[in-house]
CSV table of C-alpha atoms in Angstrom, one decimal:
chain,number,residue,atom,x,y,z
A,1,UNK,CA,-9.0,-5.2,-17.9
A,2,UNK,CA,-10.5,-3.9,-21.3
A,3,UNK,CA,-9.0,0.0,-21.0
A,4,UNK,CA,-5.1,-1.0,-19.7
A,5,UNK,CA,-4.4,3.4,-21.0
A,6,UNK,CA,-6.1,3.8,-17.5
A,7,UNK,CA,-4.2,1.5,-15.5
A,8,UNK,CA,-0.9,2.9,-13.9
A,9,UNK,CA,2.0,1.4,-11.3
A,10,UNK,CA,3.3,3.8,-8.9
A,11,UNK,CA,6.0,4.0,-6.6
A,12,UNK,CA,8.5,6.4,-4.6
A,13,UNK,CA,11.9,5.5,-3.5
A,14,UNK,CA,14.1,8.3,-1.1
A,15,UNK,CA,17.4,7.7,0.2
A,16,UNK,CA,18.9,4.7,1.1
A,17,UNK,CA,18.3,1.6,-0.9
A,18,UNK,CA,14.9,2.8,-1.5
A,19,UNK,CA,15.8,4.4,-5.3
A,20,UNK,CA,17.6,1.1,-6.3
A,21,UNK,CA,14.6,-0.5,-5.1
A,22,UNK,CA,12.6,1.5,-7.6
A,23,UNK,CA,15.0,0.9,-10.4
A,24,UNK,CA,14.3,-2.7,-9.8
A,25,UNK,CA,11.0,-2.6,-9.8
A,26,UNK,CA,10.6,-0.3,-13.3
A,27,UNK,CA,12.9,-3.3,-14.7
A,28,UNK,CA,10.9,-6.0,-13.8
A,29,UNK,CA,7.9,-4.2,-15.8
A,30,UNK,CA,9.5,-4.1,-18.5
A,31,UNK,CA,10.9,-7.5,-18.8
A,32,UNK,CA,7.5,-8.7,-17.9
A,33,UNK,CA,5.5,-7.3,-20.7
A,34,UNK,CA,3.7,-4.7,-18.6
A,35,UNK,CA,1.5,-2.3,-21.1
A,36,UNK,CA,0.1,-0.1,-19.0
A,37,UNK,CA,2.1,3.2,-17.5
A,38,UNK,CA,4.4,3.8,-14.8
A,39,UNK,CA,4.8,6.6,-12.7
A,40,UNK,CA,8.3,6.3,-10.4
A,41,UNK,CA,9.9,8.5,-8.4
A,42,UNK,CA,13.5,7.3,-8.3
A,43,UNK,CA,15.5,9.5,-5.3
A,44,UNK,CA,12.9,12.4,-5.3
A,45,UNK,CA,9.3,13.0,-4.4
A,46,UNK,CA,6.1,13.4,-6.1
A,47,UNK,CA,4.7,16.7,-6.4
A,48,UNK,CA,3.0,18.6,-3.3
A,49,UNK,CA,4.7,15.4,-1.1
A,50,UNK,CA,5.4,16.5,2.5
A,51,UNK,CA,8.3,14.9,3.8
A,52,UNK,CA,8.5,11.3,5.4
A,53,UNK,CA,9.8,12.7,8.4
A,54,UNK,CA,6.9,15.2,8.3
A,55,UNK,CA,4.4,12.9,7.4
A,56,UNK,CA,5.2,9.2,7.2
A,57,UNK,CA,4.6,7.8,3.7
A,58,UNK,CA,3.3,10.6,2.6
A,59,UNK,CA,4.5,10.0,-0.9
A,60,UNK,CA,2.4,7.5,-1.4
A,61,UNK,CA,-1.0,9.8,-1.3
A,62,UNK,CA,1.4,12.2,-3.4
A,63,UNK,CA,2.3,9.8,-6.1
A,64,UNK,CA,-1.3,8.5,-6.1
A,65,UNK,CA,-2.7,12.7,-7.1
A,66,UNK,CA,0.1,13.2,-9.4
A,67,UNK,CA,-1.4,9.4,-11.3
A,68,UNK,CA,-4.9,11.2,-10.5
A,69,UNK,CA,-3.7,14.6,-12.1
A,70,UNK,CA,-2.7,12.6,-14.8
A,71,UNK,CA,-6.2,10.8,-15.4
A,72,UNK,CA,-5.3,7.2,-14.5
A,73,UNK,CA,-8.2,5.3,-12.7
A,74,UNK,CA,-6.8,1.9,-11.8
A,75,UNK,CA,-3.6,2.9,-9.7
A,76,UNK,CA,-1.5,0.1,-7.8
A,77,UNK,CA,1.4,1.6,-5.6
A,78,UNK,CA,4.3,-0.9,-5.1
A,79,UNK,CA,6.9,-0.2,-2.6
A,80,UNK,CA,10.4,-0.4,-3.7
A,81,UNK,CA,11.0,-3.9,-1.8
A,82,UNK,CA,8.7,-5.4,-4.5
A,83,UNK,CA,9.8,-6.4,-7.8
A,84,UNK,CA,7.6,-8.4,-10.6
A,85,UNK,CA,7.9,-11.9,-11.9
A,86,UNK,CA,4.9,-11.9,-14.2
A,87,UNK,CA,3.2,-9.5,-15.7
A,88,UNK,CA,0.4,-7.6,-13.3
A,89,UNK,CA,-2.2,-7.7,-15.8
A,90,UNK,CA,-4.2,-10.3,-13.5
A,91,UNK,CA,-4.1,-8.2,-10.3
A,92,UNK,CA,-5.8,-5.1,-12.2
A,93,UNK,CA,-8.7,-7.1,-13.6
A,94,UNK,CA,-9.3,-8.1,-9.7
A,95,UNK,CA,-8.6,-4.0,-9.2
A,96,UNK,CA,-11.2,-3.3,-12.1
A,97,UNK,CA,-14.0,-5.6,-10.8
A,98,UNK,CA,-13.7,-5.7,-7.7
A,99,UNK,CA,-12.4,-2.1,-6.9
A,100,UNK,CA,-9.4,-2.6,-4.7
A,101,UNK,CA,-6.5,-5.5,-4.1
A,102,UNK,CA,-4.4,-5.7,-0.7
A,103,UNK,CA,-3.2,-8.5,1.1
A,104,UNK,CA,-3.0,-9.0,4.9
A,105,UNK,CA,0.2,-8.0,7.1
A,106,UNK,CA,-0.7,-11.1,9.5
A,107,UNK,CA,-0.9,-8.4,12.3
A,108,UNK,CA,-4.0,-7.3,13.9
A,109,UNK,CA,-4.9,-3.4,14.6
A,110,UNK,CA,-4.1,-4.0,18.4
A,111,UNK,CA,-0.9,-4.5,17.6
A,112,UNK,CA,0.3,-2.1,14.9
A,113,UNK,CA,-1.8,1.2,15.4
A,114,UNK,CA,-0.6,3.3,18.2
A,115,UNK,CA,-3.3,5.1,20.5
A,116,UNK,CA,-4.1,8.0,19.1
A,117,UNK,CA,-4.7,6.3,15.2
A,118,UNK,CA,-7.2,4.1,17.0
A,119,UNK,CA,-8.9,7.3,18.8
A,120,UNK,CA,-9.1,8.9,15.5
A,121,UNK,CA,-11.4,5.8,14.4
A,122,UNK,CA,-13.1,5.7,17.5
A,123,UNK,CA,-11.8,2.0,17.6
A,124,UNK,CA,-11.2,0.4,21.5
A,125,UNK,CA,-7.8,-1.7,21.7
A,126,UNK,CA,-10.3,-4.9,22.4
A,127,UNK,CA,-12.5,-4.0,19.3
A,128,UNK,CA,-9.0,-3.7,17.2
A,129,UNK,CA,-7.5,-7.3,18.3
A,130,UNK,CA,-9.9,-8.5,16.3
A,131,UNK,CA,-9.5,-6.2,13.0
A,132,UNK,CA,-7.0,-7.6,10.3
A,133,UNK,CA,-4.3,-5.0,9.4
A,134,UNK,CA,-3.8,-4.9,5.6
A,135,UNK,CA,-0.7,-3.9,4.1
A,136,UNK,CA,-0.1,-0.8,2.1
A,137,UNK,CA,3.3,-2.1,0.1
A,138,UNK,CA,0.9,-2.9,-2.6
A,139,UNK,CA,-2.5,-1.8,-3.2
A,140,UNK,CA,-4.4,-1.1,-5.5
A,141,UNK,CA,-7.7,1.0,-6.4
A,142,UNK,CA,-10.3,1.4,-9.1
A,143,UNK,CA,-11.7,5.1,-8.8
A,144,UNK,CA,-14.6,4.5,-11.2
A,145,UNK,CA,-15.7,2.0,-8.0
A,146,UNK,CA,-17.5,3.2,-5.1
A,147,UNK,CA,-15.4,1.1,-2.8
A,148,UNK,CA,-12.0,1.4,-4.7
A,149,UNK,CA,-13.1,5.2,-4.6
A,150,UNK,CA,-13.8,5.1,-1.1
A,151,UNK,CA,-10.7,3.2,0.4
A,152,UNK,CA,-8.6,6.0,-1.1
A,153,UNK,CA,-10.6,8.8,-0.4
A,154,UNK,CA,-10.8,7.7,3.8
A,155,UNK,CA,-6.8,6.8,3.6
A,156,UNK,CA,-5.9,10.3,2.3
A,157,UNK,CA,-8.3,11.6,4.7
A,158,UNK,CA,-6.3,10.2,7.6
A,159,UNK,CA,-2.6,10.6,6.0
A,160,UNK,CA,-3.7,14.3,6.2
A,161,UNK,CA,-4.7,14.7,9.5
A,162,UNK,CA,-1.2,13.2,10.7
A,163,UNK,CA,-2.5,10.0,11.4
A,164,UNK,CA,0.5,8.5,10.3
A,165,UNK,CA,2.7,10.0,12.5
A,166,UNK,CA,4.5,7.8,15.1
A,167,UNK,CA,7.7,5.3,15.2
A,168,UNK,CA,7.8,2.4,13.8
A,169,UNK,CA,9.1,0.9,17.4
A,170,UNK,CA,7.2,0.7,20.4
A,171,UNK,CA,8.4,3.9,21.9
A,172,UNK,CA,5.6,4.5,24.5
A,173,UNK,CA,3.0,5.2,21.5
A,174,UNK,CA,0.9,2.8,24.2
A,175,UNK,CA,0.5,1.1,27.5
A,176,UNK,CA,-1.6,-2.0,26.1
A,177,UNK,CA,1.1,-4.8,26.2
A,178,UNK,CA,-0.4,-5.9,23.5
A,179,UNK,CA,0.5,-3.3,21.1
A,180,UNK,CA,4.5,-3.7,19.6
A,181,UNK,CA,4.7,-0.6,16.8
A,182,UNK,CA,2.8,1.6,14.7
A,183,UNK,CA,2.6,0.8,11.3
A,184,UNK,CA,2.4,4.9,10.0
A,185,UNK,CA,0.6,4.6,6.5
A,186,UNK,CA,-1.0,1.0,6.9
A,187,UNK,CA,-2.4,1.8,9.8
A,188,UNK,CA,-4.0,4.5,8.1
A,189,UNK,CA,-5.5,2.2,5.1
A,190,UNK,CA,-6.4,-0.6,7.4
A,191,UNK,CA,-8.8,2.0,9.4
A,192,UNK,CA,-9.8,3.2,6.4
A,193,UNK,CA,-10.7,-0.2,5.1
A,194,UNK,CA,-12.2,-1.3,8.7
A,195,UNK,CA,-14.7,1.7,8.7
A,196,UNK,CA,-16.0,0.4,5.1
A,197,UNK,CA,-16.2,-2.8,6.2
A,198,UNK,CA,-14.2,-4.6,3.1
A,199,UNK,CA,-12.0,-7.1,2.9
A,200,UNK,CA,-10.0,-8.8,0.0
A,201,UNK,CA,-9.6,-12.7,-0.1
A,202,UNK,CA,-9.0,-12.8,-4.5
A,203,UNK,CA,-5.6,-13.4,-5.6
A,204,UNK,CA,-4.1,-13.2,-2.4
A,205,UNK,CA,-1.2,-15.5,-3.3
A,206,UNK,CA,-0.2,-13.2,-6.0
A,207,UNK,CA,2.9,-11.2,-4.1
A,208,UNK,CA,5.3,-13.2,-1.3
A,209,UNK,CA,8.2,-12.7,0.1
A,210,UNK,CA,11.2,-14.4,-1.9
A,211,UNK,CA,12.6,-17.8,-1.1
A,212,UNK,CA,9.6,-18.6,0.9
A,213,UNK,CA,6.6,-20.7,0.1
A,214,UNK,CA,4.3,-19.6,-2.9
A,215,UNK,CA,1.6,-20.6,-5.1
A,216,UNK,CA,4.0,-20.7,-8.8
A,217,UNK,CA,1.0,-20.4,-10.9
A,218,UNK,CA,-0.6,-17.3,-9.0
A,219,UNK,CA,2.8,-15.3,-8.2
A,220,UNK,CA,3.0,-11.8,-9.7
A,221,UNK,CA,5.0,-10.4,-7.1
A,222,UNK,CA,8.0,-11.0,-4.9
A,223,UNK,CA,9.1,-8.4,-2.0
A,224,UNK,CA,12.9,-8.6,-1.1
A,225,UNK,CA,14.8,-5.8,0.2
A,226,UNK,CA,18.4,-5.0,-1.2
């Protein structure tokens, strides 16, 4: 992308090995050549955050405001698993010309959004076996594009309203068999990207999970917890 002073990586790492996670992941930037900004919370939260055990993954809308506050318009959050190998640059010009970047979770809705998410979207447990859930441990949005814009703007929507709220096992969230856990924040931007009807299928082999198979010419990201 042409303007890279717009173009920002966030990320928010609380107790555990989440803050190491994010210390990692600020490294890798740098050793990578990345020129655009970073905004990382390493052990704290954003500003105006509710709590993850108030609102799951609410940092992540909080981190993405603070980079809106700030007046970056190409924003890609990165959880604290993810660490880079080459430099991003390639993943934002998708994010400036198409709008967005995600990759699939290889679940579908029925499985990973608990009852009263799919209620919310007015989805049926049949209609979501057959909805792809994205993941939300790196994703990306253009606000200057009506879609990238969008996608945020629905995903907020339904952080705020609680949405997210419920445990990641199955804990009686349902009594489809076929649903196994609710996925708190990523079920929230796979609705949200469901109800606008998008999908991504550019640069999808861009981010894996280490010491599995990978494209080596595409790679930008690897996800490995410590």
């Amino acid at each position: 992308m042409e303007n890279i002073n717009k173009a920002v990586i966030i990320n928010c790492g609380v107790g555990g090995w989440y803050g190491h996670g994010s210390r990692r992941l600020k490294k890798s930037l740098n050793f990578v050549g990345w020129a655009g900004e970073t905004i990382i919370y390493d052990d704290t939260y954003p500003p105006d955050s509710y709590r993850h055990e108030d609102i799951p993954y609410y940092m992540k809308i909080a981190a993405f405001e603070e980079a809106i506050r700030q007046g970056f318009t190409h924003i890609l959050w990165c959880d604290s698993s993810i660490f880079a190998v080459e430099n991003p640059v390639k993943m934002f010009d998708i994010i400036d010309e198409q709008g967005f970047w995600f990759f699939s979770s290889g679940y579908n809705m029925a499985q990973s959004a608990n009852d009263t998410a799919l209620a919310a979207a007015g989805m049926s447990r049949d209609e979501a076996e057959t909805v792809n859930e994205w993941a939300s441990g790196c994703v990306g949005v253009n606000l200057n594009n009506p879609n990238g814009k969008a996608i945020y703007e629905r995903w907020k929507e339904l952080m705020d309203a609680g949405i997210s709220k419920g445990s990641r096992l199955h804990d009686n969230q349902s009594k489809d068999k076929r649903f196994l856990f609710h996925r708190q924040d990523q079920t929230c931007l796979s609705l949200a990207i469901w109800e606008l009807k998008l999908k991504n299928t550019k640069g999808l082999d861009m981010i894996s999970y280490k010491n599995t198979g990978y494209n080596p010419k595409e790679i930008i990201f690897f996800i490995e917890s410590l």
